[in-house]
PDB file of C-alpha atoms in Angstrom:
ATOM      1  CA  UNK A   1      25.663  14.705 -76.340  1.00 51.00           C
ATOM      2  CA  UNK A   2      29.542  14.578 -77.135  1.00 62.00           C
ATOM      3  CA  UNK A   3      31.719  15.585 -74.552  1.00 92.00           C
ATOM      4  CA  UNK A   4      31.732  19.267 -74.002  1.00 97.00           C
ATOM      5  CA  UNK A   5      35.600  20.918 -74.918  1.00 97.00           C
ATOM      6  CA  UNK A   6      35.312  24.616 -75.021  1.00 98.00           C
ATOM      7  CA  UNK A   7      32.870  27.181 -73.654  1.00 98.00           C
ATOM      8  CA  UNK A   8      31.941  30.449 -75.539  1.00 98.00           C
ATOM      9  CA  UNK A   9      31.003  32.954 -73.070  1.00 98.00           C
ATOM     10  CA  UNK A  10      29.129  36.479 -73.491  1.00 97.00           C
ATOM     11  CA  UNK A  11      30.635  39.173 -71.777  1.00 95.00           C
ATOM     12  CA  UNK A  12      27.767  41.708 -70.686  1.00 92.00           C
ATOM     13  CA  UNK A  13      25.449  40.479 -67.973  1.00 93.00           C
ATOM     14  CA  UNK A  14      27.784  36.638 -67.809  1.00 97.00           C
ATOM     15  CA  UNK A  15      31.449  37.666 -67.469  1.00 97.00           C
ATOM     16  CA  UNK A  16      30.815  41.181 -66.273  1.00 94.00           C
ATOM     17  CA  UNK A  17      28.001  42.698 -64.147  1.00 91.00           C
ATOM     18  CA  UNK A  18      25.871  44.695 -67.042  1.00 84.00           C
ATOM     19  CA  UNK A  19      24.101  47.158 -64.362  1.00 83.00           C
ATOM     20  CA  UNK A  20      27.701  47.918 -63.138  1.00 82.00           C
ATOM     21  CA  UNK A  21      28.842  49.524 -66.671  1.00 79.00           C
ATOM     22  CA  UNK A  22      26.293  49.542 -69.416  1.00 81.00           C
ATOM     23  CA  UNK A  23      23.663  51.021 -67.292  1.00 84.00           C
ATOM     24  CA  UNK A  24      25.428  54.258 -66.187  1.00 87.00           C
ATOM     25  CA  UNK A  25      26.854  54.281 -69.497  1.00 89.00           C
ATOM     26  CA  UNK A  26      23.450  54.214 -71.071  1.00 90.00           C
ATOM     27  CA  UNK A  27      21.966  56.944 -69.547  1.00 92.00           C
ATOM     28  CA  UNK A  28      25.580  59.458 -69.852  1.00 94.00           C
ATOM     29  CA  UNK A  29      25.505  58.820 -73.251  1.00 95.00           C
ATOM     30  CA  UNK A  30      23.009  59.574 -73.898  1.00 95.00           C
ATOM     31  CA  UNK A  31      23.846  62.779 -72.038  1.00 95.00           C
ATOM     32  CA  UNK A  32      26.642  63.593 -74.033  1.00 96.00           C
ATOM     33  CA  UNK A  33      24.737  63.267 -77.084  1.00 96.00           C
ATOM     34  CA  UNK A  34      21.628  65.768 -76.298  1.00 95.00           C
ATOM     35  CA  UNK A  35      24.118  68.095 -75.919  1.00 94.00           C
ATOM     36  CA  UNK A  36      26.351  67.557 -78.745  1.00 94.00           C
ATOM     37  CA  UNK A  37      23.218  67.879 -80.856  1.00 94.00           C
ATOM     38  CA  UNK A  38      21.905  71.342 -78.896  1.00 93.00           C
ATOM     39  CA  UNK A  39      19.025  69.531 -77.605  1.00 93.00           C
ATOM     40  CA  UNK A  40      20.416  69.206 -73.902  1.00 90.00           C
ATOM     41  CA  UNK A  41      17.231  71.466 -72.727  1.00 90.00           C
ATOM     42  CA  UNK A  42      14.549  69.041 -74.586  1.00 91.00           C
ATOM     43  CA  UNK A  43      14.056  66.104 -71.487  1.00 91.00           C
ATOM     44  CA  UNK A  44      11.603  64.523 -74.428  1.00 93.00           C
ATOM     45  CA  UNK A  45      14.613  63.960 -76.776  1.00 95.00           C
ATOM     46  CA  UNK A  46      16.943  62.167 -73.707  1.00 93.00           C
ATOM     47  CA  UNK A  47      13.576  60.132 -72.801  1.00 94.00           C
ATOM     48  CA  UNK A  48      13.335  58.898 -76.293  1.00 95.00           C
ATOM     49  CA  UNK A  49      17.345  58.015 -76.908  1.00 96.00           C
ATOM     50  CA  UNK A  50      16.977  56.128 -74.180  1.00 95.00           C
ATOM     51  CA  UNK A  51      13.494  54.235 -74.704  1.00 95.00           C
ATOM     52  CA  UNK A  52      15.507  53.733 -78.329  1.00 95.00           C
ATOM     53  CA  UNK A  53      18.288  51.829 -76.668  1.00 94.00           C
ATOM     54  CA  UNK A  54      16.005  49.552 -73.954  1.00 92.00           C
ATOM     55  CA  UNK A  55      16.821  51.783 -70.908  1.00 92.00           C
ATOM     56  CA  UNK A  56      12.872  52.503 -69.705  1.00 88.00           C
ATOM     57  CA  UNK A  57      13.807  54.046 -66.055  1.00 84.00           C
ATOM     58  CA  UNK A  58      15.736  51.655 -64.141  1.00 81.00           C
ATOM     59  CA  UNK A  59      14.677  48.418 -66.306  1.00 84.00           C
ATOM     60  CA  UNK A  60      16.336  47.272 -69.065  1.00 85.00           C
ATOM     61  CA  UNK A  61      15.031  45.775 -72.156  1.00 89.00           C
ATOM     62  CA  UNK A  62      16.752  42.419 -72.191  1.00 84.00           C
ATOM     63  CA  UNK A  63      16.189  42.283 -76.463  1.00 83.00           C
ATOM     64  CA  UNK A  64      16.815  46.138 -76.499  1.00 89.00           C
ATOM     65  CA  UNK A  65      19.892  47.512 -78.013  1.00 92.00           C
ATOM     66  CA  UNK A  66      22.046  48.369 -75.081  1.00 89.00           C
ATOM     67  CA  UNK A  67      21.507  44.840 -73.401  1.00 85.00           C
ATOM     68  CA  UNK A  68      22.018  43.070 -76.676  1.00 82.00           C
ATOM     69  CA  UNK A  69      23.106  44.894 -79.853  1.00 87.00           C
ATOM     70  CA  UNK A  70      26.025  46.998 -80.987  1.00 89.00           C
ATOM     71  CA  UNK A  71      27.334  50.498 -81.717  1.00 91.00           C
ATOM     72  CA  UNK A  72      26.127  50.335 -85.025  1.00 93.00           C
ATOM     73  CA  UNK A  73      22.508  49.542 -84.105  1.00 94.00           C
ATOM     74  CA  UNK A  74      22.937  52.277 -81.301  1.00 95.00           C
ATOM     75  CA  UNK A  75      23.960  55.008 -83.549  1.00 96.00           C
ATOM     76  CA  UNK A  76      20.917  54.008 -86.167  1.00 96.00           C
ATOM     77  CA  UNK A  77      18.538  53.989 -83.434  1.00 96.00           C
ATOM     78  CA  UNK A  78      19.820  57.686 -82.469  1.00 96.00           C
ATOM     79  CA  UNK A  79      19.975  58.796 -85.487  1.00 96.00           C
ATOM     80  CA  UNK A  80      16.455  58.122 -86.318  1.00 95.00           C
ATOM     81  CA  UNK A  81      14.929  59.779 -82.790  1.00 95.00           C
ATOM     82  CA  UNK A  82      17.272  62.982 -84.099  1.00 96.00           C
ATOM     83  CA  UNK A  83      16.148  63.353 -87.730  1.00 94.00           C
ATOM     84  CA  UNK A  84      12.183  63.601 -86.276  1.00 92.00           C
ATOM     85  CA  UNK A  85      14.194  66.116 -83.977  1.00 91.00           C
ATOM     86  CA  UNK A  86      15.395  68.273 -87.261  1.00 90.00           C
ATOM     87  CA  UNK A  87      18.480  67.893 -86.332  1.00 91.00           C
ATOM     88  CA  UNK A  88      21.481  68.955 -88.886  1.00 89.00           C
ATOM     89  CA  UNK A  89      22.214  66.182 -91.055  1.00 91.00           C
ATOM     90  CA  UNK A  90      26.227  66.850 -90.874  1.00 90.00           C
ATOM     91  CA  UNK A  91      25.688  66.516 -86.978  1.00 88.00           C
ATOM     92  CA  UNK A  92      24.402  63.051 -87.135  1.00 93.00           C
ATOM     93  CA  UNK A  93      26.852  61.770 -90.669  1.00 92.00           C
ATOM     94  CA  UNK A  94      29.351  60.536 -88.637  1.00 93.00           C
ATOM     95  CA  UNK A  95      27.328  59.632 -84.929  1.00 96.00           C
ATOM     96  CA  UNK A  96      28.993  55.639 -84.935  1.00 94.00           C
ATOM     97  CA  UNK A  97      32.191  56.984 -85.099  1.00 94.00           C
ATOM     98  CA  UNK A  98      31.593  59.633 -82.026  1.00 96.00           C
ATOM     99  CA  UNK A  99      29.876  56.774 -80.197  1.00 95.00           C
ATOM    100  CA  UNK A 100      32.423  54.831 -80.391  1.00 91.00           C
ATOM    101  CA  UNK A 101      34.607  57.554 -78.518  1.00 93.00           C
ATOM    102  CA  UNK A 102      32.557  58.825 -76.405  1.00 94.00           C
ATOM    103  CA  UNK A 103      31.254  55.211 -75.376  1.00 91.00           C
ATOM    104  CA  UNK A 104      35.370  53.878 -75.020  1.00 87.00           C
ATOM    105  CA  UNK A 105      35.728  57.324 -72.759  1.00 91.00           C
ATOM    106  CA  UNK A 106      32.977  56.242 -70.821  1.00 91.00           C
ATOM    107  CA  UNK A 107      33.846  52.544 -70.235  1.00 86.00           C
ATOM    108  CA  UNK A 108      37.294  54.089 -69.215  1.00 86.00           C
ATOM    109  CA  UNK A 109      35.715  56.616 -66.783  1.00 88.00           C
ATOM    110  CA  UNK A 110      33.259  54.219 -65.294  1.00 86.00           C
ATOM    111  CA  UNK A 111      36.014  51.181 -64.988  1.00 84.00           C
ATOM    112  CA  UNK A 112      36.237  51.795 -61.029  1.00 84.00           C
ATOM    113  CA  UNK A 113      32.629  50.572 -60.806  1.00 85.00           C
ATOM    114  CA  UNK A 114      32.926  47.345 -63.257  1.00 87.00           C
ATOM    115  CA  UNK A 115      31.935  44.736 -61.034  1.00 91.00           C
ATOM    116  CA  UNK A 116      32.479  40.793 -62.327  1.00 95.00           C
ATOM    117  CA  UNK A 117      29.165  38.595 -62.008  1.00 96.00           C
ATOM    118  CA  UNK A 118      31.467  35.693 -60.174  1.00 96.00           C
ATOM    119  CA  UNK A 119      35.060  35.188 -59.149  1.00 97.00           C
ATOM    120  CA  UNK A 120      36.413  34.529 -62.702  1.00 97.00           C
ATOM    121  CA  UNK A 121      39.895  33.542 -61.602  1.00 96.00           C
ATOM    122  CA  UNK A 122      38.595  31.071 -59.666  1.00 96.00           C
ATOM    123  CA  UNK A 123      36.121  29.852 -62.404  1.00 97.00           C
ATOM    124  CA  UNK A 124      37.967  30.176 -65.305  1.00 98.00           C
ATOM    125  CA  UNK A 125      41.090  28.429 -63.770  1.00 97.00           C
ATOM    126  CA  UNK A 126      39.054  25.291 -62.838  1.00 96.00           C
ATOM    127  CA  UNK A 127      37.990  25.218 -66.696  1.00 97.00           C
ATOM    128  CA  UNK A 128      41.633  25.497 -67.881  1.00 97.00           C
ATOM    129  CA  UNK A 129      42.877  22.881 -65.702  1.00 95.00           C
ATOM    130  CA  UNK A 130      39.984  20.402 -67.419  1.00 95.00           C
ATOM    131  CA  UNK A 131      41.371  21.223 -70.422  1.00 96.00           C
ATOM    132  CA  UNK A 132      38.574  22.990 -71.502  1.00 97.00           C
ATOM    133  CA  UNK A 133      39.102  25.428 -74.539  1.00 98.00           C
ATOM    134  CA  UNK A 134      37.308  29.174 -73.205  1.00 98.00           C
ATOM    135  CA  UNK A 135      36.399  31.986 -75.583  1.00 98.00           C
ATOM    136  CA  UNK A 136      34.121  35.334 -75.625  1.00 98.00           C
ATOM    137  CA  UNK A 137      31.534  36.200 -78.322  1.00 98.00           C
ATOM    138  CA  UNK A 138      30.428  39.676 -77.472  1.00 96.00           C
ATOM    139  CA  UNK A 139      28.257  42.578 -79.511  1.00 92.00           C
ATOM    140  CA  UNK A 140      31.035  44.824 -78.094  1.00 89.00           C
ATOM    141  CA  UNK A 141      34.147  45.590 -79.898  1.00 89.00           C
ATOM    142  CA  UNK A 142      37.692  44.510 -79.772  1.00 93.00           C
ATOM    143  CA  UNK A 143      39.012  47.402 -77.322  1.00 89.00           C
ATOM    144  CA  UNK A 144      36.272  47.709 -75.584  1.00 87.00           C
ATOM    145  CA  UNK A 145      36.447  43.887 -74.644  1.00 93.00           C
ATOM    146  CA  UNK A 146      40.318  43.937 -74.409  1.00 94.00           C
ATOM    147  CA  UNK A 147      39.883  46.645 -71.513  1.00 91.00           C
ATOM    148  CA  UNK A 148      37.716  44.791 -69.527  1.00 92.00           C
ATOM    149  CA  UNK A 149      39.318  41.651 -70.095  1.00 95.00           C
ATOM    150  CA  UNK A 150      42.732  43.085 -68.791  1.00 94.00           C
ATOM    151  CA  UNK A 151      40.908  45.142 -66.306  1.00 92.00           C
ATOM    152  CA  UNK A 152      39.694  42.073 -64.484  1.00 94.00           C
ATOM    153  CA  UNK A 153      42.905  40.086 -64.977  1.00 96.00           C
ATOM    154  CA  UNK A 154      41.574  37.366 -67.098  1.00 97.00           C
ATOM    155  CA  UNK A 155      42.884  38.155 -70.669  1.00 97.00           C
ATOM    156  CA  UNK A 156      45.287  34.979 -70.688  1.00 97.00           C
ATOM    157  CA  UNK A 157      42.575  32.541 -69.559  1.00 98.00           C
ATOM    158  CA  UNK A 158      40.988  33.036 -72.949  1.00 98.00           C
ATOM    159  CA  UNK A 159      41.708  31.458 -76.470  1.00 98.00           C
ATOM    160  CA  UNK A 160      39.500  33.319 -78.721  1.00 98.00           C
ATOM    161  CA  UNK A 161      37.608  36.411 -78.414  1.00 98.00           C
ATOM    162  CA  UNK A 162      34.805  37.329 -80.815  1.00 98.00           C
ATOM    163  CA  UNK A 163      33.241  41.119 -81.336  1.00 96.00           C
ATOM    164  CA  UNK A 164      30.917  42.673 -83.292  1.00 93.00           C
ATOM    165  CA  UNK A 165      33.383  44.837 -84.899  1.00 93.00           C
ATOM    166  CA  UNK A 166      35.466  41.876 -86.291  1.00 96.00           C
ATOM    167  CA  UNK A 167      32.679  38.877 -87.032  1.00 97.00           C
ATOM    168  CA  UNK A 168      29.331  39.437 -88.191  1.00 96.00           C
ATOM    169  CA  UNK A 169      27.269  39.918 -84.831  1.00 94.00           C
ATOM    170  CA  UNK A 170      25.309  37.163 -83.324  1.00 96.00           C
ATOM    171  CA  UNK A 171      23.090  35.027 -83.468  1.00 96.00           C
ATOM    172  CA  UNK A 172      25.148  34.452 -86.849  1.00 97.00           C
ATOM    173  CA  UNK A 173      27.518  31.315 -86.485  1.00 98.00           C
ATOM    174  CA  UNK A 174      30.548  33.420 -87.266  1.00 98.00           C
ATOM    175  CA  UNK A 175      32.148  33.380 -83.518  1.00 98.00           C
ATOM    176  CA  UNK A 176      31.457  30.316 -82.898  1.00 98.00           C
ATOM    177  CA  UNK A 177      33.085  28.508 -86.688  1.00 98.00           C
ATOM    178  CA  UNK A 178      36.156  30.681 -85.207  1.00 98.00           C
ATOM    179  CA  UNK A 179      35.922  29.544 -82.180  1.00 98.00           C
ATOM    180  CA  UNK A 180      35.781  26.015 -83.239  1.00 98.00           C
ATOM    181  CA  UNK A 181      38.511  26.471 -85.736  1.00 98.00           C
ATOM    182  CA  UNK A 182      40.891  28.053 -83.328  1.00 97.00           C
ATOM    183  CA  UNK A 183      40.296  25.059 -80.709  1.00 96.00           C
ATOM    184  CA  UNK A 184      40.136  22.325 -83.246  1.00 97.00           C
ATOM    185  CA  UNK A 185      36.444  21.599 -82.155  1.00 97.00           C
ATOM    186  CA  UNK A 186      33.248  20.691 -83.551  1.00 97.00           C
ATOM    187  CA  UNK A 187      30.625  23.022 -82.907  1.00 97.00           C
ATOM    188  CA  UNK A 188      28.684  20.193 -80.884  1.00 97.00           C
ATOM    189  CA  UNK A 189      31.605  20.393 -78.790  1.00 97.00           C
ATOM    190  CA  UNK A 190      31.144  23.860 -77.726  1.00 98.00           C
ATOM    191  CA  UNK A 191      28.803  24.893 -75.018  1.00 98.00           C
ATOM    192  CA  UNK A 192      27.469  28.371 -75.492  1.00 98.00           C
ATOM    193  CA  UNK A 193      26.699  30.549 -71.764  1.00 98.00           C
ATOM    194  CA  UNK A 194      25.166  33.733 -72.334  1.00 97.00           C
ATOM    195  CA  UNK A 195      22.650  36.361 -70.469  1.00 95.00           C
ATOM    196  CA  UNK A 196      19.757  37.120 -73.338  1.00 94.00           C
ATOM    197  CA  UNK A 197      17.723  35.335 -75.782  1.00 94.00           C
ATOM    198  CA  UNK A 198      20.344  36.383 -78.806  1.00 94.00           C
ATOM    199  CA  UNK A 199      22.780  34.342 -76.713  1.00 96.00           C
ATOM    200  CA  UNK A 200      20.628  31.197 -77.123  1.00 97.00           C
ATOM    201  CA  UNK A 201      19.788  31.759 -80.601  1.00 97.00           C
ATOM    202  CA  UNK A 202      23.265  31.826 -81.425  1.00 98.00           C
ATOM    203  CA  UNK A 203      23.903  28.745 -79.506  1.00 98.00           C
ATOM    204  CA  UNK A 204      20.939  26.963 -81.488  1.00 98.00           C
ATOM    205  CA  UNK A 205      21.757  28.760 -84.963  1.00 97.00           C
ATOM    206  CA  UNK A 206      25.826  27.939 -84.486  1.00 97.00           C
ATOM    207  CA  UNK A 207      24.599  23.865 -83.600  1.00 97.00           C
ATOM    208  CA  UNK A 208      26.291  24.084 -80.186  1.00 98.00           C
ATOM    209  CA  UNK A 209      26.357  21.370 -78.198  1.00 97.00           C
ATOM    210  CA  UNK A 210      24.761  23.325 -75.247  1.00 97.00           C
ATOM    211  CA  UNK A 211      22.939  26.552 -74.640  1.00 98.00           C
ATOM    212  CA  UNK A 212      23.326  27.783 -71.012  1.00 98.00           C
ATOM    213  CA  UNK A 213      21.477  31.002 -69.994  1.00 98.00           C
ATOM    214  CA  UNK A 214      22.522  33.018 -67.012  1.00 98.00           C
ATOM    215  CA  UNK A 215      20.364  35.040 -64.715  1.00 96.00           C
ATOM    216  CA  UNK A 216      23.307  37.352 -63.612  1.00 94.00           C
ATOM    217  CA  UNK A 217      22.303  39.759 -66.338  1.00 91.00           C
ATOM    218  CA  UNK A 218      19.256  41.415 -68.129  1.00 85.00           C
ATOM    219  CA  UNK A 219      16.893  38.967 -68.918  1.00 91.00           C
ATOM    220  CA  UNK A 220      14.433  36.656 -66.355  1.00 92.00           C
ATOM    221  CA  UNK A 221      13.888  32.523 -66.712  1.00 94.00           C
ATOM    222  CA  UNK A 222      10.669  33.504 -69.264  1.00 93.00           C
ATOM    223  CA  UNK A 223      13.382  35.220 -71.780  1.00 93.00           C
ATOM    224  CA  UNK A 224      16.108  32.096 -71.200  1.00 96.00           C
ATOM    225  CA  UNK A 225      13.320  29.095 -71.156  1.00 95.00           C
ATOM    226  CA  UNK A 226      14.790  27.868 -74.241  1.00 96.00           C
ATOM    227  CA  UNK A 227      18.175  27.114 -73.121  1.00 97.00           C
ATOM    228  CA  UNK A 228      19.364  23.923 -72.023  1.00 97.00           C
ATOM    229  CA  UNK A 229      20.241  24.829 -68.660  1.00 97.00           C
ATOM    230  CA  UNK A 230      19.477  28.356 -66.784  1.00 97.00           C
ATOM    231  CA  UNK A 231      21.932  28.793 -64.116  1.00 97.00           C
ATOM    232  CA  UNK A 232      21.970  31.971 -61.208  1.00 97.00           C
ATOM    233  CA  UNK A 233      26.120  33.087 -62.756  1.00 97.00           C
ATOM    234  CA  UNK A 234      28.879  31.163 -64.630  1.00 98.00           C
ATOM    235  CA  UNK A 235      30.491  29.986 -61.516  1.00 97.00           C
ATOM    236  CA  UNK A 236      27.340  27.441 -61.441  1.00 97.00           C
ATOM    237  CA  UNK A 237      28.848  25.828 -64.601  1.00 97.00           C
ATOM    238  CA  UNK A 238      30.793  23.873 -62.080  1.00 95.00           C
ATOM    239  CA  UNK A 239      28.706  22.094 -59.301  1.00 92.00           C
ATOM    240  CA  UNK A 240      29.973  21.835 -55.246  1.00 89.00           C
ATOM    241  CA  UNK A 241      31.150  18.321 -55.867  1.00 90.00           C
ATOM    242  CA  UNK A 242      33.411  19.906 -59.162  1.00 89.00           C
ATOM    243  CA  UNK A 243      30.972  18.252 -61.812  1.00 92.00           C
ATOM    244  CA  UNK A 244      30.114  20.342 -64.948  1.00 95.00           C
ATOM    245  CA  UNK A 245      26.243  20.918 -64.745  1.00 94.00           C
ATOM    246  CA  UNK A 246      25.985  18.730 -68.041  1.00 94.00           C
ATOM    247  CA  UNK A 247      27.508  16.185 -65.919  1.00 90.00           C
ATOM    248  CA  UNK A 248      23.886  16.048 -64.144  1.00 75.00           C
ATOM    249  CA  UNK A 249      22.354  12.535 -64.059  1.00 57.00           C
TER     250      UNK A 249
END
């Protein structure tokens, strides 16, 4: 293995808690929608958005759309439960764009209750002072990811920040050949930390050096078995004795 120089990190579920602000913004969504659509007194049309998008009562699908995809797959998961629902074709020709209103409105509303999964400051500032290069690949988009990111008070730490709305979405390489390009790295140099199985298959797909799952978010050991090392949050990247867990004998 060559020596690790930059980590590309997933936001949801690694940088920021995802039951803290995708779940509540899951299920007001989806909210918002019924009734934007005159369906707010059908409970069968809310229990399917939401089965649509991985929310099945208080568990969430790890490989379903809200733990792992992006506004675009949202909206054409929505839009399919509503057209079985008859419901006017104008209301439903421009859903992305209301989404990704209503779902920025949301994320502002909800920002009180953002929770990080570690103490990033604390993290991310030992990583910078090892010279290590630190970026974000996210399915979320740019503003989205800028808010939180400046909300938490750890926009400078980071180099490069990939979203779905500016590179094609993973598990394509596309975040990562910026990434690498940006830090003048190789992509074996890169170590990839993410929450889900897309997280890991962009790690392998992308030739990463490493692939390091985290349990902080939606998915269990089964879902992250693949990666090279499954750790409880990021701040296990770096060990008690300030060793990198690929440092491991």
């Amino acid at each position: 293995m060559q020596q690790i120089k930059g980590i590309l990190f997933d936001k949801d579920g690694t940088l920021m808690d995802f039951y803290s602000g995708w779940f509540p913004v899951g299920t007001q969504i989806t909210d918002l929608l019924v009734e934007e659509v005159g369906l707010k007194d059908d409970p069968s049309t809310k229990a399917s958005l939401l089965e649509a998008i991985g929310l099945h009562g208080d568990n969430i699908d790890p490989a379903g759309i809200l733990a792992a995809g992006t506004t675009q797959e949202m909206s054409e998961a929505f839009v399919r439960i509503l057209r079985d629902k008859q419901v006017n074709p104008e209301k439903l020709e421009h859903l992305e764009d209301w989404l990704t209103r209503k779902l920025h409105q949301l994320t502002l509303s909800n920002r009180h209750n953002l929770k990080p999964t570690a103490d990033l400051h604390f993290l991310l500032g030992q990583l910078r002072r090892h010279g290590l290069k630190l970026g974000i690949a996210t399915a979320d988009d740019l503003e989205s990811t800028e808010f939180f990111l400046e909300l938490a008070g750890i926009a400078d730490y980071f180099d490069f920040i990939g979203t779905s709305d500016c590179y094609e979405k993973k598990p394509s390489p596309c975040m990562l050949q910026a990434f690498c390009e940006v830090g003048s790295m190789s992509a074996e140099e890169v170590a990839v930390a993410g929450d889900t199985v897309t997280d890991i298959r962009f790690a392998r797909n992308s030739a990463a050096g490493l692939a390091i799952g985290v349990l902080s978010g939606a998915s269990g050991m089964s879902e992250l078995q693949d990666a090279d090392f499954v750790i409880p949050t990021v701040a296990d990247i770096v060990q008690a004795d300030g060793r990198f867990i690929w440092q491991n004998d």
